[in-house]
Amino acid sequence: MKTTDDNDDEDNDETNTSENNIIVRVLFCGEEFIGGFEATKRYTEASSSSSSSSSDGVTVKVQNCPRERVKDMIQEYDVLVPLMTRFDETVINSAAGNGSGDRGKKLSKCKLILQFGVGLEGVAIDLATKAGIKVGRIRSDSNPNATSTAEMGVFLTLAALKKVNECQISVENKVLGSPMGESLFGATVLFVGWGRVAKAQAKMFKFGFQCKIYALRRKRERKGEEDDEDDNELLDGLYEGDISDVDLVGNFPSGRNNIVVIACTCTPENRKMVNKTFLDSLKFGEERVPGIVVNVARGALVDERAMREACENGMVLYYATDVCYDEPVDVGGDLLSLGENGKRASNIFVTPHVGGVTVNSYERMGKIVAEYARKIVKEKRIESDECVSIVN
């Protein structure tokens, strides 16, 4: 933590703080998802002008920087928000003060890596632990992020059913009454993953569109784990294990309104689990018809080349996703590259990872980041609470 007694050239903006005030510095590592940085900064600036926050002797300073500068800056900050920056061995070593160059020789201030959300797949947690750096995420039940992402899932589903790409082509060509879409009402939906986002979206489908809801989740690791009380009300069927364990013939009608929603956590073990074998198995009803795939989880769960081929050959009717394997998405990559006809696949729809990017969600998470940074200074310990989960 920095006090005004620490007076070096890089911190001239802090020399006006009273000498008893402690400054905790938070760095957003990247310029993506700029709304998170801006929401946190707004909250800290508003807080610093209030009498209640100034009286506790702690001021939170927030800054962001491009990804390429992260390694050289992180030692000067107490809390690091990784966003999409990969915290690999090189970055972790720099954060711990073990890097090369002038900054690598300085004592690091870094105490905590705190994600602006729940995704920590880009952070080498074991290396951070060895370096003595805590790693945390914002609890999904502490803010509206899960609901916002669930809303995005409904939007993507409707975009696929209503053939949003083809609609745009019709608008450009002044064609009315085409394309003919499908209805979400009464559709059958299979969630791959059954966490907060999936359950929030399932409620929207179930009670808003009278859909039948099925879920596939990983096998329980601990015996005696109880299901959520909502499960009985929401689910028409619950499976554990692999996609091959789901009765797609018996439980799904032979129609075009069968939807698979990818909503599970991404781990090293399930990267590219939505591959050719997975997609070949998505045959619904006795007539074994294909369905729609929606992704509100992580792009790395999907083998995008296999998905593109499945969409082109009709094995998947539509793929609508808010996440991609590489982000920002490569428009020349497997999903969005031009085909032999010089056009992109009309049944692939991509949005720029904005599912949880809403005013309500970001303002709440900005407050959580700022207040948790303040808390660890005041209480001199880093541990889980009702808003933040420390994972190491």
XYZ file of C-alpha atoms in Angstrom:
392
model
C 0.000 0.000 0.000
C 1.219 3.475 -0.781
C 1.167 6.416 1.613
C 2.011 9.996 0.875
C 5.335 9.462 2.644
C 6.312 7.434 -0.440
C 7.067 10.295 -2.789
C 8.496 9.182 -6.113
C 8.119 10.684 -9.551
C 5.471 8.253 -10.700
C 2.984 9.222 -8.021
C 2.839 13.005 -8.096
C -0.941 12.835 -8.222
C -0.942 11.320 -4.760
C 1.191 13.872 -2.918
C -1.838 15.970 -1.981
C -3.254 13.196 0.171
C -2.970 13.680 3.920
C 0.080 12.015 5.404
C -2.033 9.577 7.431
C -3.965 8.364 4.406
C -3.162 4.959 2.895
C -3.491 4.577 -0.859
C -4.308 1.167 -2.300
C -3.717 0.930 -6.033
C -5.758 -1.192 -8.436
C -4.642 -1.934 -12.012
C -7.036 -3.125 -14.723
C -4.731 -5.188 -16.946
C -5.921 -4.366 -20.434
C -8.186 -1.962 -22.242
C -10.901 -4.495 -23.074
C -14.190 -4.374 -21.184
C -13.511 -0.695 -20.563
C -16.840 -0.311 -18.780
C -15.508 -2.264 -15.804
C -12.589 0.091 -15.311
C -14.790 3.135 -15.805
C -17.441 1.915 -13.343
C -14.805 1.180 -10.695
C -13.127 4.527 -11.223
C -16.431 6.388 -10.976
C -17.215 4.654 -7.720
C -13.797 5.366 -6.197
C -13.931 9.022 -7.221
C -17.399 9.423 -5.742
C -16.305 7.607 -2.589
C -13.182 9.689 -2.119
C -15.281 12.843 -2.020
C -17.603 11.501 0.678
C -16.893 12.077 4.352
C -17.482 8.427 5.284
C -14.757 7.041 3.036
C -12.218 9.763 3.668
C -12.524 9.272 7.408
C -11.370 5.636 7.256
C -7.920 6.649 6.077
C -7.945 4.577 2.867
C -8.086 5.885 -0.706
C -8.483 3.542 -3.682
C -6.751 4.613 -6.893
C -7.706 2.866 -10.143
C -5.777 2.800 -13.411
C -5.733 0.699 -16.573
C -3.071 -0.016 -19.167
C -2.664 -1.909 -22.463
C -1.889 -5.606 -22.200
C 1.639 -5.136 -23.522
C 2.515 -2.845 -20.602
C 1.107 -5.015 -17.847
C 4.302 -6.916 -17.081
C 6.233 -3.692 -16.567
C 3.636 -1.980 -14.381
C 2.136 -4.568 -12.087
C 4.732 -4.372 -9.312
C 3.503 -0.881 -8.477
C -0.055 -2.057 -7.723
C -1.643 -3.815 -4.777
C -4.583 -5.372 -6.645
C -4.492 -6.622 -10.237
C -7.643 -7.139 -12.313
C -6.587 -9.499 -15.143
C -9.551 -9.132 -17.535
C -8.369 -10.990 -20.677
C -4.640 -10.752 -19.930
C -3.045 -14.153 -19.410
C -1.306 -14.355 -16.065
C 1.274 -16.960 -17.023
C 4.658 -17.669 -15.471
C 6.250 -14.527 -16.912
C 3.519 -12.200 -15.647
C 3.240 -13.917 -12.263
C 7.007 -13.689 -11.771
C 6.895 -9.996 -12.594
C 4.003 -9.470 -10.200
C 5.992 -11.222 -7.485
C 9.100 -9.138 -8.106
C 11.009 -11.939 -9.805
C 11.090 -10.435 -13.281
C 13.983 -9.040 -15.264
C 14.891 -5.403 -15.773
C 14.841 -2.485 -13.359
C 11.327 -3.144 -12.119
C 12.125 -6.803 -11.566
C 14.621 -5.770 -8.908
C 12.083 -3.780 -6.917
C 9.979 -5.139 -4.094
C 6.551 -5.917 -5.519
C 3.420 -4.491 -3.933
C 1.093 -7.079 -5.503
C -1.037 -8.927 -2.986
C -4.117 -9.963 -4.925
C -5.275 -10.909 -8.427
C -9.022 -10.205 -8.495
C -11.036 -10.928 -11.628
C -13.803 -8.564 -12.676
C -16.207 -11.466 -12.876
C -15.792 -15.211 -12.382
C -13.459 -16.359 -15.195
C -9.991 -17.330 -13.961
C -8.995 -19.749 -16.712
C -6.309 -17.288 -17.862
C -4.623 -17.136 -14.443
C -1.975 -19.664 -13.393
C -3.383 -20.037 -9.889
C -0.776 -22.576 -8.774
C 2.069 -20.225 -9.737
C 0.376 -17.291 -8.011
C 0.035 -19.397 -4.871
C 3.735 -20.276 -4.929
C 4.511 -16.567 -5.352
C 2.444 -15.703 -2.298
C -0.202 -13.853 -4.300
C -3.871 -14.459 -3.552
C -6.322 -15.029 -6.411
C -10.022 -14.223 -6.263
C -13.177 -13.802 -8.293
C -16.403 -11.895 -7.764
C -19.153 -14.249 -6.666
C -21.798 -14.631 -9.334
C -24.594 -14.365 -6.772
C -23.318 -10.997 -5.504
C -24.274 -9.056 -8.637
C -26.593 -9.172 -11.685
C -23.944 -10.698 -13.986
C -25.597 -14.118 -14.214
C -28.968 -12.582 -15.055
C -27.416 -10.310 -17.685
C -25.631 -13.263 -19.274
C -28.835 -15.308 -19.181
C -30.641 -12.505 -21.002
C -27.898 -12.641 -23.625
C -28.541 -16.359 -23.989
C -32.206 -15.697 -24.705
C -31.252 -13.026 -27.237
C -28.802 -15.344 -29.020
C -31.385 -18.115 -29.093
C -33.957 -15.818 -30.658
C -31.346 -14.478 -33.084
C -30.694 -18.026 -34.256
C -34.354 -19.005 -34.455
C -35.296 -15.840 -36.339
C -32.216 -16.112 -38.615
C -30.858 -12.686 -37.813
C -28.109 -12.741 -40.464
C -30.559 -13.564 -43.205
C -32.890 -10.856 -41.895
C -30.143 -8.285 -42.402
C -29.596 -9.501 -45.961
C -33.325 -9.153 -46.649
C -33.286 -5.594 -45.293
C -30.337 -4.697 -47.525
C -32.064 -6.238 -50.557
C -35.473 -4.717 -49.718
C -37.091 -8.144 -49.381
C -40.181 -8.418 -47.174
C -41.491 -11.509 -45.370
C -38.277 -13.526 -45.607
C -36.613 -15.494 -44.081
C -39.081 -17.773 -42.304
C -37.920 -18.381 -38.750
C -38.781 -20.771 -35.953
C -40.533 -20.270 -32.623
C -38.993 -20.410 -29.185
C -42.394 -21.075 -27.645
C -42.598 -24.710 -26.586
C -39.045 -25.490 -27.702
C -36.922 -28.150 -26.024
C -33.677 -26.866 -24.493
C -30.662 -28.813 -23.267
C -28.212 -26.923 -21.043
C -24.658 -28.228 -20.982
C -23.725 -27.000 -17.517
C -26.176 -26.286 -14.735
C -24.868 -23.297 -12.813
C -26.309 -19.868 -12.046
C -26.356 -18.641 -15.650
C -28.027 -21.806 -16.905
C -30.661 -21.748 -14.157
C -31.419 -18.052 -14.698
C -31.836 -18.616 -18.431
C -33.883 -21.762 -17.869
C -36.384 -19.768 -15.812
C -36.750 -17.296 -18.675
C -37.307 -20.129 -21.147
C -39.606 -22.126 -18.875
C -41.905 -19.415 -17.601
C -41.651 -17.000 -20.503
C -41.829 -19.438 -23.429
C -43.073 -22.694 -21.883
C -39.985 -24.571 -23.020
C -39.060 -28.050 -21.862
C -35.794 -27.900 -19.958
C -33.108 -30.559 -19.716
C -29.618 -30.249 -18.253
C -26.340 -32.117 -18.554
C -23.788 -31.596 -15.816
C -20.556 -33.251 -14.766
C -20.791 -36.241 -12.472
C -20.926 -35.371 -8.794
C -17.552 -35.623 -7.097
C -18.999 -35.814 -3.590
C -21.711 -38.185 -2.518
C -24.720 -36.707 -0.830
C -24.703 -33.402 -2.730
C -28.240 -32.110 -2.870
C -29.907 -30.547 -5.883
C -31.178 -26.997 -5.786
C -34.848 -26.713 -4.848
C -35.454 -24.928 -8.173
C -34.308 -28.004 -10.115
C -37.499 -29.960 -9.547
C -39.605 -27.046 -10.761
C -37.445 -26.200 -13.749
C -36.194 -29.483 -15.106
C -37.906 -32.066 -17.239
C -34.739 -34.160 -17.084
C -31.262 -34.035 -15.517
C -28.273 -36.001 -16.783
C -24.767 -36.455 -15.456
C -21.683 -37.286 -17.468
C -21.212 -37.000 -21.225
C -23.419 -35.891 -24.106
C -23.775 -39.588 -24.985
C -25.657 -40.053 -21.700
C -28.524 -37.798 -22.867
C -31.604 -39.364 -24.450
C -31.848 -37.047 -27.456
C -34.178 -39.404 -29.301
C -36.713 -40.083 -26.588
C -36.947 -36.654 -24.952
C -36.521 -34.297 -27.893
C -39.117 -33.852 -30.650
C -38.221 -34.202 -34.307
C -38.446 -30.514 -35.063
C -36.298 -27.500 -35.692
C -36.775 -25.953 -32.270
C -34.276 -28.063 -30.341
C -31.647 -25.914 -28.670
C -28.370 -26.728 -26.919
C -26.991 -24.003 -24.642
C -23.328 -24.227 -23.648
C -23.182 -22.795 -20.119
C -20.442 -24.693 -18.285
C -17.122 -23.680 -16.801
C -14.078 -23.992 -19.064
C -11.252 -26.110 -17.664
C -8.102 -27.609 -19.199
C -9.955 -30.923 -19.297
C -12.962 -29.768 -21.329
C -11.369 -27.368 -23.819
C -12.816 -28.018 -27.289
C -15.275 -30.516 -25.844
C -17.811 -29.323 -28.439
C -15.949 -31.102 -31.203
C -16.912 -33.164 -34.237
C -17.895 -36.162 -32.108
C -20.057 -33.991 -29.854
C -21.706 -32.232 -32.789
C -22.309 -35.476 -34.714
C -24.247 -36.747 -31.710
C -26.687 -33.815 -31.697
C -29.516 -35.628 -33.493
C -32.935 -35.006 -31.999
C -36.054 -37.107 -31.991
C -36.796 -40.273 -33.896
C -36.011 -38.509 -37.166
C -32.591 -37.497 -35.826
C -32.830 -33.876 -36.935
C -30.105 -31.310 -36.126
C -30.557 -28.431 -33.706
C -29.298 -24.998 -32.710
C -26.246 -24.373 -30.515
C -25.899 -21.278 -28.319
C -22.732 -20.444 -26.359
C -22.746 -18.079 -23.358
C -19.827 -19.747 -21.569
C -16.344 -19.693 -23.128
C -15.149 -19.854 -26.705
C -12.413 -22.351 -25.804
C -15.093 -24.973 -25.153
C -15.784 -25.144 -28.887
C -13.673 -26.528 -31.719
C -14.538 -23.701 -34.090
C -13.382 -25.474 -37.227
C -15.639 -28.417 -36.436
C -18.485 -26.013 -35.658
C -18.040 -24.146 -38.953
C -18.095 -27.431 -40.871
C -21.156 -28.625 -38.968
C -23.004 -25.391 -39.783
C -22.035 -25.562 -43.441
C -23.101 -29.180 -43.900
C -26.331 -28.858 -41.941
C -25.285 -30.930 -38.917
C -25.974 -27.803 -36.844
C -28.772 -25.497 -37.964
C -27.370 -22.371 -36.337
C -24.532 -21.404 -34.015
C -25.006 -18.195 -32.009
C -22.234 -17.243 -29.605
C -21.133 -14.364 -27.404
C -17.651 -15.838 -26.952
C -14.907 -17.049 -29.274
C -11.772 -19.154 -28.974
C -9.604 -16.124 -29.706
C -10.761 -12.772 -28.380
C -11.085 -10.260 -29.893
C -12.488 -12.585 -32.536
C -10.404 -13.179 -35.644
C -12.731 -12.325 -38.540
C -10.449 -14.365 -40.775
C -10.542 -17.362 -38.455
C -12.531 -20.567 -38.627
C -15.888 -19.108 -37.604
C -16.078 -15.920 -39.630
C -13.732 -16.384 -42.591
C -15.109 -16.152 -46.106
C -16.062 -19.440 -47.733
C -15.461 -20.575 -51.286
C -18.475 -18.513 -52.311
C -16.811 -15.383 -50.935
C -19.333 -15.133 -48.109
C -19.422 -15.907 -44.402
C -21.618 -18.715 -43.127
C -25.095 -17.241 -42.821
C -25.974 -19.494 -39.886
C -23.190 -18.331 -37.562
C -23.884 -15.251 -35.434
C -21.246 -13.726 -33.154
C -21.428 -10.936 -30.572
C -18.362 -9.358 -28.875
C -18.522 -10.923 -25.380
C -21.107 -8.510 -24.020
C -23.389 -10.910 -22.155
C -22.555 -9.565 -18.718
C -21.752 -6.039 -19.862
C -24.690 -4.092 -18.490
C -24.870 -0.939 -16.404
C -26.402 -2.713 -13.409
C -23.847 -5.521 -13.453
C -20.775 -3.339 -13.950
C -21.720 -0.705 -11.403
C -22.210 -3.412 -8.789
C -18.944 -5.196 -9.634
C -17.037 -1.900 -9.721
C -18.215 -1.216 -6.197
C -17.208 -4.718 -5.103
C -13.668 -4.343 -6.473
C -13.167 -0.955 -4.844
C -14.633 -1.923 -1.487
C -12.739 -5.196 -1.341
C -9.468 -3.383 -2.085
C -10.289 -1.004 0.752
C -11.251 -3.891 3.024
C -8.027 -5.864 2.695
C -6.066 -2.774 3.703
C -8.216 -1.996 6.717
C -8.467 -5.591 7.934
C -4.921 -6.580 6.874
C -6.037 -9.962 5.565
C -7.281 -11.435 2.307
C -10.079 -13.973 2.612
C -13.423 -14.844 1.067
C -16.510 -12.849 1.949
C -20.064 -12.513 0.697
C -18.948 -10.811 -2.538
C -15.468 -12.192 -3.286
C -14.283 -15.800 -3.390
C -10.564 -16.370 -2.769
C -9.561 -19.583 -4.538
C -6.073 -20.222 -3.148
